Short mmCIF file of C-alpha atoms and ligand atoms in Angstrom, two decimals:
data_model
loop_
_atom_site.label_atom_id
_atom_site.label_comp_id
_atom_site.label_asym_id
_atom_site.label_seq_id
_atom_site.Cartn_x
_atom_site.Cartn_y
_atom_site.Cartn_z
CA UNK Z 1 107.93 143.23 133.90
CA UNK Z 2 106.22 146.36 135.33
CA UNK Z 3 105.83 149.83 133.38
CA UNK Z 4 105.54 153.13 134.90
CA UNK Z 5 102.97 154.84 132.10
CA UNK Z 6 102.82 158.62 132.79
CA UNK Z 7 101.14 159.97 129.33
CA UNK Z 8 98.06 159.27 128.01
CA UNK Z 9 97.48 156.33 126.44
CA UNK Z 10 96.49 156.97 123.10
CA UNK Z 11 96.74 153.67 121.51
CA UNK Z 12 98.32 150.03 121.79
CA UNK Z 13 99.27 146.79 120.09
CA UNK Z 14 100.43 143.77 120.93
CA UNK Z 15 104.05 143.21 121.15
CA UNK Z 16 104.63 140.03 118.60
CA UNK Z 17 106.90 136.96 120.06
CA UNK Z 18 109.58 137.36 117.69
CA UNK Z 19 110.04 140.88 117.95
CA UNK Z 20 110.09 140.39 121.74
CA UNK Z 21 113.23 137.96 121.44
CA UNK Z 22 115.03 140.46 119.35
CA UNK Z 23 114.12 142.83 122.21
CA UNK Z 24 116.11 140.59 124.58
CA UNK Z 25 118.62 139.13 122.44
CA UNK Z 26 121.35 141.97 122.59
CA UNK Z 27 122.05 141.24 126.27
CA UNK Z 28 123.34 137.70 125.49
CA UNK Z 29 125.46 138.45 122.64
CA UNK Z 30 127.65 140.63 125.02
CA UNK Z 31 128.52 136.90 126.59
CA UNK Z 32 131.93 135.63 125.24
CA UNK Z 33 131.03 132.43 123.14
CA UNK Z 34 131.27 129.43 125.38
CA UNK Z 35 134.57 127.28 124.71
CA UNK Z 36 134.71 124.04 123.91
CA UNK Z 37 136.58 120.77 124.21
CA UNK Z 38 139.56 120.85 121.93
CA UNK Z 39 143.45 120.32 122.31
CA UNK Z 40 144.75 123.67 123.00
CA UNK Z 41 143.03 123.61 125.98
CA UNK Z 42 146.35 123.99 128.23
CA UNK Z 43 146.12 121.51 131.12
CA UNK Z 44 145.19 123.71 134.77
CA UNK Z 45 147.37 122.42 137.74
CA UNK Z 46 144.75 120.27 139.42
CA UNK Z 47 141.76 118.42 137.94
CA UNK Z 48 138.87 116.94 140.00
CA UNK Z 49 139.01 113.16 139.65
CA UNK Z 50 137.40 109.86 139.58
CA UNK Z 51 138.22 106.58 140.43
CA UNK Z 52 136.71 103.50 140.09
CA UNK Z 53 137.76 100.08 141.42
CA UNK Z 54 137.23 96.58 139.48
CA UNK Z 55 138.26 93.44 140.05
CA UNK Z 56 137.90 91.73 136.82
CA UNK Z 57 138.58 87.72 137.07
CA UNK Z 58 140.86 88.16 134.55
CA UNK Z 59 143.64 90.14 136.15
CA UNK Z 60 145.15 89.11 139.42
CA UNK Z 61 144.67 92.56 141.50
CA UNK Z 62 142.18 94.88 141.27
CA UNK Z 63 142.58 98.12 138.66
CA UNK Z 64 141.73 101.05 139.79
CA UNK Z 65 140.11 103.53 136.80
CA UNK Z 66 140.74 107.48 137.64
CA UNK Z 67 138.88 109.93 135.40
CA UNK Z 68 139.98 113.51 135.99
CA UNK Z 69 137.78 116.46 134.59
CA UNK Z 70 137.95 119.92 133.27
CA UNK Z 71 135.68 122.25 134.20
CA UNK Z 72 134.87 124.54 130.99
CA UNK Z 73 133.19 128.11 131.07
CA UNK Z 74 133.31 127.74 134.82
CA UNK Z 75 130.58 129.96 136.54
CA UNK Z 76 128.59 130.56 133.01
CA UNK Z 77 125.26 129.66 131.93
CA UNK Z 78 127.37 126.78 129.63
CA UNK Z 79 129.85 125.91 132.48
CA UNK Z 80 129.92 122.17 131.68
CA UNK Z 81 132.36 119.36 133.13
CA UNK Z 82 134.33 117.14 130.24
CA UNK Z 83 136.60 114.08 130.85
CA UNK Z 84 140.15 115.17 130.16
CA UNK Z 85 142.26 112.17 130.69
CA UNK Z 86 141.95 108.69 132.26
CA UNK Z 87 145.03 106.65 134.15
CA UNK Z 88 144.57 103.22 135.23
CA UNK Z 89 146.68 101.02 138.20
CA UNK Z 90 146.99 98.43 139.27
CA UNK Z 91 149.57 95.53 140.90
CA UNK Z 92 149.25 93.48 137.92
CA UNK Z 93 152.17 94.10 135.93
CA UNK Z 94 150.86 91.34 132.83
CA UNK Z 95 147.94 94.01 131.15
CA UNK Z 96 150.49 96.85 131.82
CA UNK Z 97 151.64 97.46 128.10
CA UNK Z 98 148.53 97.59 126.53
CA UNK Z 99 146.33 99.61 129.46
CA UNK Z 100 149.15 102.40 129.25
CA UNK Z 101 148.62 102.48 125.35
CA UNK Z 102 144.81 102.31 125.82
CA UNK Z 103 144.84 105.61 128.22
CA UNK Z 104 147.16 107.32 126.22
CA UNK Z 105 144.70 107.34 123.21
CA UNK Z 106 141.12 107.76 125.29
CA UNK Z 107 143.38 110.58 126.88
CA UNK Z 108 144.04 111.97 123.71
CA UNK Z 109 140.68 111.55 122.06
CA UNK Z 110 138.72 113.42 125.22
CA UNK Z 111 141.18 116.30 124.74
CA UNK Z 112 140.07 116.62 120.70
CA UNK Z 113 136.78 117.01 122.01
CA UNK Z 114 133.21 116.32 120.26
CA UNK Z 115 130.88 113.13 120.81
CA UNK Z 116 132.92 110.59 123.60
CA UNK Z 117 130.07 108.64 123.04
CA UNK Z 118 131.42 106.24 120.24
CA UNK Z 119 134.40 105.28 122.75
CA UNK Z 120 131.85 103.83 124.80
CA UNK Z 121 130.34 101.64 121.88
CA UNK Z 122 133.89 100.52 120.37
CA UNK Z 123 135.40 99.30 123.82
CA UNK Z 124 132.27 97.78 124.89
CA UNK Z 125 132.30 95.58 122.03
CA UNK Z 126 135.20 94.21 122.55
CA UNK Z 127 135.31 90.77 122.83
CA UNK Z 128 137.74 88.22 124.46
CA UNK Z 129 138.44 85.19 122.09
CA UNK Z 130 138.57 83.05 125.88
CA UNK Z 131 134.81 84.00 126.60
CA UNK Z 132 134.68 87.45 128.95
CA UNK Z 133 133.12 86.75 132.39
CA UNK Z 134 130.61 87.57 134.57
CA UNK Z 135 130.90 90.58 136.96
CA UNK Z 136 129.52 89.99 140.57
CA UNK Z 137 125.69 91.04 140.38
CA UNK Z 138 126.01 88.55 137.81
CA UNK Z 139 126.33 91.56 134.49
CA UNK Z 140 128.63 89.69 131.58
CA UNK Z 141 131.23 91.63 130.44
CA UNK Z 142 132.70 90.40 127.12
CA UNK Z 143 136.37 91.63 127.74
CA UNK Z 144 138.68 93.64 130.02
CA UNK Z 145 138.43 96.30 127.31
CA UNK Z 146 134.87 96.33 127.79
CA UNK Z 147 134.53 96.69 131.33
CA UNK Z 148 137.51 99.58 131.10
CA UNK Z 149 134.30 101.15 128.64
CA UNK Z 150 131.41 99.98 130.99
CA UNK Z 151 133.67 102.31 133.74
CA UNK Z 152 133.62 105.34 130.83
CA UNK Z 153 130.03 105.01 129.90
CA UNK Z 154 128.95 105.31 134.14
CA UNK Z 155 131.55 108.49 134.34
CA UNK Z 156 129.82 109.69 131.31
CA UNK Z 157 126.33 109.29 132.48
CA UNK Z 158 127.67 110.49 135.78
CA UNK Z 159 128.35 113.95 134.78
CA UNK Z 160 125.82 114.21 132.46
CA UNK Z 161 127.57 113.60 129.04
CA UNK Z 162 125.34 110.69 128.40
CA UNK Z 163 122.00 110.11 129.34
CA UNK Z 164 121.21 107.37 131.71
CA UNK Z 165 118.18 105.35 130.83
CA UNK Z 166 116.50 105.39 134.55
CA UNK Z 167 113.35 103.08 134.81
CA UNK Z 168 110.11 104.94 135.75
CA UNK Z 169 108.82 104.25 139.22
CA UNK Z 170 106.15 102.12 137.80
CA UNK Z 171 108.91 99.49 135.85
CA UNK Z 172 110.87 99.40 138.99
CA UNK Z 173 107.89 98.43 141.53
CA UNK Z 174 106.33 95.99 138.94
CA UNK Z 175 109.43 94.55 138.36
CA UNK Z 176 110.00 94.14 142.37
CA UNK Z 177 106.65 92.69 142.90
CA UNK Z 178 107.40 89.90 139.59
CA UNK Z 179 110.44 89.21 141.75
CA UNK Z 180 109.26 88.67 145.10
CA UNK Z 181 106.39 86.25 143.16
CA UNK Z 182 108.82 84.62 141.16
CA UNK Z 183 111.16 83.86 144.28
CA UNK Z 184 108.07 82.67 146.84
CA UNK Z 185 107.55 80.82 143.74
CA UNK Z 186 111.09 79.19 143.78
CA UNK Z 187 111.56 79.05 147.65
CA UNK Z 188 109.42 75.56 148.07
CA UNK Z 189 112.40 73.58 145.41
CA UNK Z 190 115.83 75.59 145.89
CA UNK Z 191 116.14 75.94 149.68
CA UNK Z 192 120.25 76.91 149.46
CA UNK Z 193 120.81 80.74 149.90
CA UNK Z 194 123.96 81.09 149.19
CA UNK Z 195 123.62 82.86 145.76
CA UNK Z 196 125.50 85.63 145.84
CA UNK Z 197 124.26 86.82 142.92
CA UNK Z 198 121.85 90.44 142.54
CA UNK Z 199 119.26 88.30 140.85
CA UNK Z 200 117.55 84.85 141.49
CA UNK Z 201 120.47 81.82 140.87
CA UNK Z 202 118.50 80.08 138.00
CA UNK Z 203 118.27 83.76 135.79
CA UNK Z 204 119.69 83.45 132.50
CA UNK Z 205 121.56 85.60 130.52
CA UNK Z 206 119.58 89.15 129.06
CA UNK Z 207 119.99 89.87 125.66
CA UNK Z 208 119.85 93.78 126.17
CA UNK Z 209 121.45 94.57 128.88
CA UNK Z 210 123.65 91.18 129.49
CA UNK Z 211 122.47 90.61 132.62
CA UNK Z 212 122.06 87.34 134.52
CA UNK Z 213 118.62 88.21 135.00
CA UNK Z 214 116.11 86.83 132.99
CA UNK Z 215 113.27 84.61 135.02
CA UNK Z 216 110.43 82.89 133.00
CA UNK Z 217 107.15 83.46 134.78
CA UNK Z 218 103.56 83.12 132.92
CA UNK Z 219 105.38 82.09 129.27
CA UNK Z 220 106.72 85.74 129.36
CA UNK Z 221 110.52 86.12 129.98
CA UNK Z 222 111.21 88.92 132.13
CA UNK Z 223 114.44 90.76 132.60
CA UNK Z 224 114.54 91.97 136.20
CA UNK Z 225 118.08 94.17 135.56
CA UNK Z 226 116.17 96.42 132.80
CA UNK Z 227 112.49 95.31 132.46
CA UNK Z 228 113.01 93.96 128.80
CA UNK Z 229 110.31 91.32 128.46
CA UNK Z 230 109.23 88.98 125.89
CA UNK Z 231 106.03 86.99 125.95
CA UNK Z 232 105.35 83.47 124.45
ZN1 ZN D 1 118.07 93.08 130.74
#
């Protein structure tokens, strides 16, 4: 900030940091306070969407997840984007009753607003009393329900309601070159390619991230889906 002085300076003192935020705090209180998620929120006439596609092994067709969003305090400082309701189709007619229920009450629960977060927890563990199944890039999913919350938790981390644990740099390229080792490694005995799996065929199941990704190399287990490793 630049001041014109035109008298005589005849003394000075330095401006404290508190009374300096006072100094500028008027000029935001004029803002109207942001608005937040909650159920008078009247629905506008068109929402930007989502939609995901999975094909869980469990149901014949594939479902197709739609997330629409609401765009709050629009062109603010707090303009932020919340999940507003969630619709799921498919062919299959045989999960029909219960998916309808299911959206009706996520619908209803990202309209009261407050932490989503705890959706993501309850449907993920959700499990299947005939044993879930692995999704192709070989991640297990314990349960329809589950992978319906696996969807929610990516939408969530997509638009920033959840934070997504990215792997530094350093994780990802050491974790690369443990791979490439580990598969030269493996090349010499296992000569079919056909593995359509992400990750080498003989990885076993992650306990973090449950991911069939786990290789043993050196007596240290090695997770090459999120880095978790355990030696001995
Ligand atoms: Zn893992």
């Amino acid at each position: 900030m630049t001041v014109k002085i035109t008298k005589n300076i005849v003394g000075y003192r330095v401006t404290k940091a508190d009374e300096q935020a006072k100094q500028e705090a008027p000029a935001q209180d004029n803002s109207p306070t942001p608005v937040k998620m909650n159920e008078t929120i009247e629905r506008p006439d068109f929402l930007l969407g989502t939609t995901y596609k999975i094909k869980p092994p469990v149901a014949e067709h594939a479902m197709y997840i739609t997330i629409n969003d609401i765009l709050l305090n629009e062109d603010t400082d707090h303009e932020s984007r919340q999940p507003y309701e969630v619709f799921i189709n498919s062919k299959s007619m045989e999960h029909f009753q219960w998916v309808i229920a299911l959206t009706r009450v996520i619908s209803a629960v990202f309209r009261k607003g407050g932490d989503l977060t705890f959706l993501v927890e309850e449907l993920r563990s959700v499990y299947d009393p005939n044993g879930g199944y692995f999704k192709k890039g070989g991640v297990f999913m314990p349960s329809l329900v589950a992978e319906i919350g696996a969807v929610i938790e990516k939408h969530l981390k997509a638009i920033g309601l959840l934070e997504s644990e990215e792997m530094s740099e350093t994780t990802k390229r050491i974790l690369a070159e443990k791979r490439a080792e580990f598969e030269s490694s493996q090349k010499a005995a296992t000569n079919d390619d056909s593995s359509a799996s992400e990750y080498p065929a003989n990885a076993t199941m992650c306990g973090k991230c449950s991911t069939k990704a786990v290789i043993v190399m050196d007596g240290c287990a090695t997770c090459l889906s999120c880095g978790d490793s355990k030696c001995g």
